[in-house]
């Protein structure tokens, strides 16, 4: 079923004698009533299942559209409020020789998250004593996460930004 609404133009039934009926007696003792409205000035729109179901289809399509707009609005509001994120800076050190590494450390989040659906954006600001291959975010929790790096560097300074995860 498509959600496109086909407009129905409703017209009133207009007659010379609206509501007038003629009684016709049947052979079995019953009576039938027939319309006897005189001249029909305007034929009205039929009150039929087709026309009423078309109304239902239009109401349903409108509800779907409103729900979609509400969802988009909610998502936009969440994205806008998440843009600021939580920003921090940390220095990671490695006291072992390449390729071994003990640079892992826990980074607390100042604004506790309600879920783990947050992203951590990383910028390496500086490195000393070698090169940085990768910076790895792992073991995410609602109140923090862990960072480590690979490569031959002895220490690196990282700027991190936590975005999302603040909605239930």
PDB file of C-alpha atoms in Angstrom:
ATOM      1  CA  UNK A   1       0.000   0.000   0.000  1.00  0.00           C
ATOM      2  CA  UNK A   2       1.518   3.293  -1.071  1.00  0.00           C
ATOM      3  CA  UNK A   3       1.325   6.222   1.294  1.00  0.00           C
ATOM      4  CA  UNK A   4       0.365   8.746  -1.365  1.00  0.00           C
ATOM      5  CA  UNK A   5      -2.990  10.323  -0.536  1.00  0.00           C
ATOM      6  CA  UNK A   6      -5.489  10.740  -3.344  1.00  0.00           C
ATOM      7  CA  UNK A   7      -7.689  13.709  -2.537  1.00  0.00           C
ATOM      8  CA  UNK A   8     -11.467  13.089  -2.592  1.00  0.00           C
ATOM      9  CA  UNK A   9     -13.648  16.091  -3.287  1.00  0.00           C
ATOM     10  CA  UNK A  10     -16.726  15.688  -1.120  1.00  0.00           C
ATOM     11  CA  UNK A  11     -19.978  17.156  -2.411  1.00  0.00           C
ATOM     12  CA  UNK A  12     -23.273  17.563  -0.545  1.00  0.00           C
ATOM     13  CA  UNK A  13     -26.322  15.881  -2.016  1.00  0.00           C
ATOM     14  CA  UNK A  14     -28.717  18.702  -2.937  1.00  0.00           C
ATOM     15  CA  UNK A  15     -32.300  17.892  -3.984  1.00  0.00           C
ATOM     16  CA  UNK A  16     -35.568  19.735  -4.478  1.00  0.00           C
ATOM     17  CA  UNK A  17     -37.208  17.735  -1.625  1.00  0.00           C
ATOM     18  CA  UNK A  18     -34.354  16.381   0.523  1.00  0.00           C
ATOM     19  CA  UNK A  19     -35.202  13.332   2.638  1.00  0.00           C
ATOM     20  CA  UNK A  20     -38.627  12.759   1.015  1.00  0.00           C
ATOM     21  CA  UNK A  21     -39.546   9.100   0.481  1.00  0.00           C
ATOM     22  CA  UNK A  22     -42.353   7.262  -1.281  1.00  0.00           C
ATOM     23  CA  UNK A  23     -43.825   4.140   0.294  1.00  0.00           C
ATOM     24  CA  UNK A  24     -44.392   1.141  -1.985  1.00  0.00           C
ATOM     25  CA  UNK A  25     -46.455  -1.800  -0.727  1.00  0.00           C
ATOM     26  CA  UNK A  26     -45.257  -5.267  -1.668  1.00  0.00           C
ATOM     27  CA  UNK A  27     -47.446  -8.331  -2.321  1.00  0.00           C
ATOM     28  CA  UNK A  28     -46.111 -10.093   0.781  1.00  0.00           C
ATOM     29  CA  UNK A  29     -47.355  -7.322   3.094  1.00  0.00           C
ATOM     30  CA  UNK A  30     -44.018  -5.543   3.452  1.00  0.00           C
ATOM     31  CA  UNK A  31     -43.247  -2.009   2.355  1.00  0.00           C
ATOM     32  CA  UNK A  32     -40.239  -0.464   0.627  1.00  0.00           C
ATOM     33  CA  UNK A  33     -39.275   3.183   0.797  1.00  0.00           C
ATOM     34  CA  UNK A  34     -37.951   4.825  -2.357  1.00  0.00           C
ATOM     35  CA  UNK A  35     -36.379   8.235  -2.675  1.00  0.00           C
ATOM     36  CA  UNK A  36     -38.717  10.829  -4.049  1.00  0.00           C
ATOM     37  CA  UNK A  37     -36.584  13.946  -3.769  1.00  0.00           C
ATOM     38  CA  UNK A  38     -37.726  15.670  -6.898  1.00  0.00           C
ATOM     39  CA  UNK A  39     -35.081  17.382  -9.006  1.00  0.00           C
ATOM     40  CA  UNK A  40     -31.455  16.576  -8.042  1.00  0.00           C
ATOM     41  CA  UNK A  41     -29.540  19.864  -8.045  1.00  0.00           C
ATOM     42  CA  UNK A  42     -26.189  18.290  -7.134  1.00  0.00           C
ATOM     43  CA  UNK A  43     -25.302  14.614  -6.801  1.00  0.00           C
ATOM     44  CA  UNK A  44     -23.427  14.076  -3.516  1.00  0.00           C
ATOM     45  CA  UNK A  45     -20.227  12.085  -3.068  1.00  0.00           C
ATOM     46  CA  UNK A  46     -20.941   8.468  -2.205  1.00  0.00           C
ATOM     47  CA  UNK A  47     -20.370   7.408   1.372  1.00  0.00           C
ATOM     48  CA  UNK A  48     -18.557   4.205   0.492  1.00  0.00           C
ATOM     49  CA  UNK A  49     -15.847   1.936   1.885  1.00  0.00           C
ATOM     50  CA  UNK A  50     -13.552   3.140  -0.919  1.00  0.00           C
ATOM     51  CA  UNK A  51     -13.925   6.802   0.066  1.00  0.00           C
ATOM     52  CA  UNK A  52     -13.715   6.175   3.831  1.00  0.00           C
ATOM     53  CA  UNK A  53     -10.661   3.903   3.437  1.00  0.00           C
ATOM     54  CA  UNK A  54      -9.032   6.641   1.377  1.00  0.00           C
ATOM     55  CA  UNK A  55      -9.475   8.965   4.383  1.00  0.00           C
ATOM     56  CA  UNK A  56      -7.890   6.351   6.653  1.00  0.00           C
ATOM     57  CA  UNK A  57      -4.971   6.002   4.247  1.00  0.00           C
ATOM     58  CA  UNK A  58      -4.437   9.773   4.296  1.00  0.00           C
ATOM     59  CA  UNK A  59      -4.517   9.924   8.107  1.00  0.00           C
ATOM     60  CA  UNK A  60      -2.064   7.022   8.325  1.00  0.00           C
ATOM     61  CA  UNK A  61       0.321   8.604   5.783  1.00  0.00           C
ATOM     62  CA  UNK A  62       0.189  11.856   7.741  1.00  0.00           C
ATOM     63  CA  UNK A  63       1.010  10.078  11.011  1.00  0.00           C
ATOM     64  CA  UNK A  64       4.005   8.338   9.390  1.00  0.00           C
ATOM     65  CA  UNK A  65       5.268  11.656   8.037  1.00  0.00           C
ATOM     66  CA  UNK A  66       4.913  13.353  11.439  1.00  0.00           C
ATOM     67  CA  UNK A  67       6.783  10.506  13.163  1.00  0.00           C
ATOM     68  CA  UNK A  68       9.578  10.740  10.587  1.00  0.00           C
ATOM     69  CA  UNK A  69       9.859  14.502  11.080  1.00  0.00           C
ATOM     70  CA  UNK A  70       9.884  14.049  14.867  1.00  0.00           C
ATOM     71  CA  UNK A  71      12.659  11.454  14.544  1.00  0.00           C
ATOM     72  CA  UNK A  72      14.748  13.717  12.297  1.00  0.00           C
ATOM     73  CA  UNK A  73      14.263  16.636  14.698  1.00  0.00           C
ATOM     74  CA  UNK A  74      15.271  14.505  17.677  1.00  0.00           C
ATOM     75  CA  UNK A  75      18.356  13.221  15.861  1.00  0.00           C
ATOM     76  CA  UNK A  76      19.328  16.755  14.832  1.00  0.00           C
ATOM     77  CA  UNK A  77      18.972  18.021  18.392  1.00  0.00           C
ATOM     78  CA  UNK A  78      21.106  15.157  19.667  1.00  0.00           C
ATOM     79  CA  UNK A  79      23.781  15.758  17.042  1.00  0.00           C
ATOM     80  CA  UNK A  80      23.897  19.487  17.814  1.00  0.00           C
ATOM     81  CA  UNK A  81      24.232  18.916  21.561  1.00  0.00           C
ATOM     82  CA  UNK A  82      26.892  16.249  20.971  1.00  0.00           C
ATOM     83  CA  UNK A  83      29.008  18.550  18.781  1.00  0.00           C
ATOM     84  CA  UNK A  84      30.655  20.191  21.758  1.00  0.00           C
ATOM     85  CA  UNK A  85      31.797  16.838  23.170  1.00  0.00           C
ATOM     86  CA  UNK A  86      34.313  16.454  25.971  1.00  0.00           C
ATOM     87  CA  UNK A  87      37.865  17.507  25.100  1.00  0.00           C
ATOM     88  CA  UNK A  88      41.044  16.564  26.913  1.00  0.00           C
ATOM     89  CA  UNK A  89      44.782  16.116  26.510  1.00  0.00           C
ATOM     90  CA  UNK A  90      46.999  13.330  27.809  1.00  0.00           C
ATOM     91  CA  UNK A  91      50.606  12.188  27.526  1.00  0.00           C
ATOM     92  CA  UNK A  92      51.255   8.487  26.917  1.00  0.00           C
ATOM     93  CA  UNK A  93      54.671   6.998  27.642  1.00  0.00           C
ATOM     94  CA  UNK A  94      56.398   3.779  26.645  1.00  0.00           C
ATOM     95  CA  UNK A  95      59.395   2.519  28.640  1.00  0.00           C
ATOM     96  CA  UNK A  96      60.007  -0.614  26.590  1.00  0.00           C
ATOM     97  CA  UNK A  97      62.053  -1.124  23.451  1.00  0.00           C
ATOM     98  CA  UNK A  98      60.380  -1.387  20.053  1.00  0.00           C
ATOM     99  CA  UNK A  99      58.307  -3.469  19.118  1.00  0.00           C
ATOM    100  CA  UNK A 100      57.183  -3.955  22.730  1.00  0.00           C
ATOM    101  CA  UNK A 101      54.947  -1.344  24.281  1.00  0.00           C
ATOM    102  CA  UNK A 102      53.449  -0.586  27.693  1.00  0.00           C
ATOM    103  CA  UNK A 103      51.841   2.747  26.816  1.00  0.00           C
ATOM    104  CA  UNK A 104      48.271   1.826  27.815  1.00  0.00           C
ATOM    105  CA  UNK A 105      46.505   4.176  30.195  1.00  0.00           C
ATOM    106  CA  UNK A 106      42.981   4.926  31.382  1.00  0.00           C
ATOM    107  CA  UNK A 107      41.427   8.236  30.353  1.00  0.00           C
ATOM    108  CA  UNK A 108      38.492   9.431  32.498  1.00  0.00           C
ATOM    109  CA  UNK A 109      35.515  11.159  30.875  1.00  0.00           C
ATOM    110  CA  UNK A 110      34.337  14.249  32.748  1.00  0.00           C
ATOM    111  CA  UNK A 111      30.701  13.813  31.618  1.00  0.00           C
ATOM    112  CA  UNK A 112      29.606  10.223  32.314  1.00  0.00           C
ATOM    113  CA  UNK A 113      27.875   8.576  29.349  1.00  0.00           C
ATOM    114  CA  UNK A 114      24.657   6.540  29.502  1.00  0.00           C
ATOM    115  CA  UNK A 115      25.914   4.037  26.928  1.00  0.00           C
ATOM    116  CA  UNK A 116      29.031   3.044  25.013  1.00  0.00           C
ATOM    117  CA  UNK A 117      27.802   4.513  21.717  1.00  0.00           C
ATOM    118  CA  UNK A 118      30.307   7.324  21.801  1.00  0.00           C
ATOM    119  CA  UNK A 119      33.222   8.113  19.514  1.00  0.00           C
ATOM    120  CA  UNK A 120      36.704   9.137  20.558  1.00  0.00           C
ATOM    121  CA  UNK A 121      38.462  11.443  18.115  1.00  0.00           C
ATOM    122  CA  UNK A 122      42.250  11.478  18.444  1.00  0.00           C
ATOM    123  CA  UNK A 123      44.876  14.012  17.356  1.00  0.00           C
ATOM    124  CA  UNK A 124      48.557  13.314  18.006  1.00  0.00           C
ATOM    125  CA  UNK A 125      50.023  16.690  18.945  1.00  0.00           C
ATOM    126  CA  UNK A 126      53.627  15.565  19.366  1.00  0.00           C
ATOM    127  CA  UNK A 127      55.862  12.485  19.634  1.00  0.00           C
ATOM    128  CA  UNK A 128      59.380  12.105  21.099  1.00  0.00           C
ATOM    129  CA  UNK A 129      61.969   9.354  20.760  1.00  0.00           C
ATOM    130  CA  UNK A 130      60.562   7.719  17.650  1.00  0.00           C
ATOM    131  CA  UNK A 131      57.478   7.357  15.515  1.00  0.00           C
ATOM    132  CA  UNK A 132      53.797   6.657  16.213  1.00  0.00           C
ATOM    133  CA  UNK A 133      52.155   3.940  14.136  1.00  0.00           C
ATOM    134  CA  UNK A 134      48.604   3.760  15.564  1.00  0.00           C
ATOM    135  CA  UNK A 135      46.697   5.125  18.517  1.00  0.00           C
ATOM    136  CA  UNK A 136      44.221   2.550  19.793  1.00  0.00           C
ATOM    137  CA  UNK A 137      41.052   3.239  21.797  1.00  0.00           C
ATOM    138  CA  UNK A 138      39.899   0.190  23.750  1.00  0.00           C
ATOM    139  CA  UNK A 139      37.958  -0.987  26.796  1.00  0.00           C
ATOM    140  CA  UNK A 140      35.338   1.781  26.573  1.00  0.00           C
ATOM    141  CA  UNK A 141      33.237   2.331  29.697  1.00  0.00           C
ATOM    142  CA  UNK A 142      30.585   4.922  30.510  1.00  0.00           C
ATOM    143  CA  UNK A 143      33.043   6.902  32.638  1.00  0.00           C
ATOM    144  CA  UNK A 144      36.233   6.459  30.590  1.00  0.00           C
ATOM    145  CA  UNK A 145      38.259   4.485  28.086  1.00  0.00           C
ATOM    146  CA  UNK A 146      41.796   3.282  27.562  1.00  0.00           C
ATOM    147  CA  UNK A 147      44.391   4.505  25.061  1.00  0.00           C
ATOM    148  CA  UNK A 148      47.643   3.039  23.860  1.00  0.00           C
ATOM    149  CA  UNK A 149      49.897   3.551  20.884  1.00  0.00           C
ATOM    150  CA  UNK A 150      52.120   1.391  18.738  1.00  0.00           C
ATOM    151  CA  UNK A 151      55.441   2.373  17.230  1.00  0.00           C
ATOM    152  CA  UNK A 152      58.898   3.314  18.483  1.00  0.00           C
ATOM    153  CA  UNK A 153      58.048   6.633  20.189  1.00  0.00           C
ATOM    154  CA  UNK A 154      58.907   6.940  23.879  1.00  0.00           C
ATOM    155  CA  UNK A 155      56.089   9.412  24.585  1.00  0.00           C
ATOM    156  CA  UNK A 156      53.305  11.148  22.726  1.00  0.00           C
ATOM    157  CA  UNK A 157      50.895  13.942  23.555  1.00  0.00           C
ATOM    158  CA  UNK A 158      47.321  13.288  22.436  1.00  0.00           C
ATOM    159  CA  UNK A 159      44.314  15.560  22.236  1.00  0.00           C
ATOM    160  CA  UNK A 160      41.083  13.552  22.501  1.00  0.00           C
ATOM    161  CA  UNK A 161      37.448  14.473  22.009  1.00  0.00           C
ATOM    162  CA  UNK A 162      34.567  12.273  23.204  1.00  0.00           C
ATOM    163  CA  UNK A 163      31.346  12.736  21.226  1.00  0.00           C
ATOM    164  CA  UNK A 164      27.985  10.986  21.739  1.00  0.00           C
ATOM    165  CA  UNK A 165      26.695   8.404  24.177  1.00  0.00           C
ATOM    166  CA  UNK A 166      24.899  10.903  26.378  1.00  0.00           C
ATOM    167  CA  UNK A 167      21.358   9.672  25.597  1.00  0.00           C
ATOM    168  CA  UNK A 168      19.655   6.632  27.040  1.00  0.00           C
TER     169      UNK A 168
END
